[in-house]
Amino acid sequence: MIADVWTVARKEFKEILAMGGGRRGWIGQLFFLGVFGILLPAQSGRAWVESPLLLVSWGWLPFLLAVQVVADSFAGERERHTLETLLASRLPDRAILFGKLAAVVGYACGATWLALAAGIVTVNVVAGQGRLLFYPPLTFAGILAFSLLGSGLAASAGVLVSLRAATARQAAQSMSLVMLLLFSPVFIFGFLPPEIQARVFGRLTQIDLTQAALLAFGVLLVLNAVFIAAALARFQRARLILD
Amino acid sequence: MSKTPSMNAIAIRTEGLTRDFKTVRAVDALTLDVPAGIIFGFLGPNGSGKTTTIRLLLGLLEPSAGRAEVLGHDTRNQADAIRARTGALLEHHGLYERLSAEDNLDFYARVWRLPDAARAARIKELLGPVGLYDRRREIVGNWSRGMKQKLAVARTLLHRPALVFLDEPTAGLDPIAAAELREQLALLAAREGVTVFLTTHNLAEAEKLCHRVGVIRQGRLIAVGSPDELRRGSARPHVDVIGRGFGEAALTALRGRPEVAGVEVQDGALSIDLRETVEVAPLVSLLVQHGAQVEEVRKGQASLEDVFLTLMEEEQK
């Protein structure tokens, strides 16, 4: 099973990197690395590793990266008529599903962690002054955990959407709607009266960050499990063929 | 085409296999045996149930009624075992067009768990004879349809399956590419000793490649046998007479004979459709008596296309 998951993930990963015609895909990766691994850390200096907002920003990045590519997972195969051949192979259902999930998570986390590593090198070069600067250990562990869970959430929800969509474009549009729903509290917050905003901010500053992170971790874990279970239930060869 | 292989083992056996899609019966009580080691042609017009039959045999769809066994495995509850021992080139070639030919084959070689050392050798073994090995690192999306189909056939044979399903493999190919692919199929099938279940509506192709054929229409199997058996059993015998002076009197005299089903003059040749296989000498004498000058008489052999069209007409009645 693990070997099959790895086989599917390997192929998916190659396809993700070949998106947009190979060279364009690599240029996109280099651009991402340049911005988040060199440009922004160089501008921010020490704040890049010391800001309390680190966890939030690094938590969202892999989510966004995963959303970018996950729509293609099943809908893209269906659209390009490769899905039926894949389903006619000896691969077990779970190997196909988990292989696709692993590739999306691997891509999103890989790009994020690479930028994270490049960022630390940049900050040390720009603002190290002979001392080794690094992310606070707990924050660093949180970033790793949240990037896994954030990209896992996008991947599992995205696979579920992709399983139902006829084309990659349709899946991407549905994912945009999901994103809109997720971000809607932030937009709504902007329209609230200033006194309510101030009250909410006040409450937020009183929250224990560790507790909040643990709560978010738990919620993400549950959401991941729910979406993966739903995707497993939806993954039926006959249904996928007839769709 | 090579000689018909031994037909002791049965690769595919269906009994009353039926599949409904809401109100449409796509496959209707299909009962069929396909011996192992042969190329079996499954002929039928578009929408006759050929693709659905393949999906049922691969266990990708559940039958509404009846049962099927592929390589001794029941399609309802042993579909994994079937898919492990078969290869399939379905309606579409199913290649990853953003990847290279080598990446495509390498992926499926890993899917079929070919050992590391064997993968590269097998890819060379399959692509070499069809002239694609030197181009294996090219992106498949830039290839012609013929090249893609050849690659897809190679992919189905990677793991040396006991049985391969080919769903209209030459559809959409130009005549040269189609002929090349047919050659490749015949060569590979003979070399690999694999049973081939081939659907097509190209009857000339079936005639050239297949040891046995089944004819399906609206989901029902209406004939099965070797192309020769079908020709003998289904199509009307006919005689072509080359010569001159096939006047109205000669034609009327021929039409009056009970064994003659129809007479037609085309491009100076006379074509006589017979109701049954009979001696043609009396017919030739009759023509000569009515002033015809006969140069050559050919007992016509019906093509599989004639058989197919006759079967379709009979079924429609």
PDB file of C-alpha atoms in Angstrom, chain A residues 32-33 36-37 41 48 54 58 110-121 134-135 140 143-144 147:
ATOM      1  CA  PHE A  32       7.867  31.915  -4.693  1.00  0.00           C
ATOM      2  CA  LEU A  33      11.241  31.024  -3.185  1.00  0.00           C
ATOM      3  CA  PHE A  36       9.327  34.306   0.631  1.00  0.00           C
ATOM      4  CA  GLY A  37      12.864  33.017   1.030  1.00  0.00           C
ATOM      5  CA  PRO A  41      13.202  38.135   4.941  1.00  0.00           C
ATOM      6  CA  TRP A  48      11.253  37.801  10.174  1.00  0.00           C
ATOM      7  CA  LEU A  54       4.916  34.124  12.075  1.00  0.00           C
ATOM      8  CA  TRP A  58       3.361  30.504   7.586  1.00  0.00           C
ATOM      9  CA  GLY A 110       8.007  21.301   0.466  1.00  0.00           C
ATOM     10  CA  ALA A 111       7.786  24.758  -1.099  1.00  0.00           C
ATOM     11  CA  THR A 112       6.958  26.336   2.279  1.00  0.00           C
ATOM     12  CA  TRP A 113       9.743  24.616   4.174  1.00  0.00           C
ATOM     13  CA  LEU A 114      12.234  25.429   1.452  1.00  0.00           C
ATOM     14  CA  ALA A 115      11.255  29.103   1.701  1.00  0.00           C
ATOM     15  CA  LEU A 116      11.418  28.847   5.496  1.00  0.00           C
ATOM     16  CA  ALA A 117      14.984  27.488   5.277  1.00  0.00           C
ATOM     17  CA  ALA A 118      16.015  30.056   2.673  1.00  0.00           C
ATOM     18  CA  GLY A 119      14.492  32.767   4.876  1.00  0.00           C
ATOM     19  CA  ILE A 120      16.630  31.834   7.863  1.00  0.00           C
ATOM     20  CA  VAL A 121      19.770  31.898   5.721  1.00  0.00           C
ATOM     21  CA  PHE A 134      16.498  31.102  14.317  1.00  0.00           C
ATOM     22  CA  TYR A 135      12.736  30.848  14.778  1.00  0.00           C
ATOM     23  CA  PHE A 140       9.052  26.555  14.504  1.00  0.00           C
ATOM     24  CA  ILE A 143       4.848  26.247  11.717  1.00  0.00           C
ATOM     25  CA  LEU A 144       5.730  22.692  10.689  1.00  0.00           C
ATOM     26  CA  SER A 147       1.746  23.805   7.386  1.00  0.00           C
TER      27      SER A 147
END
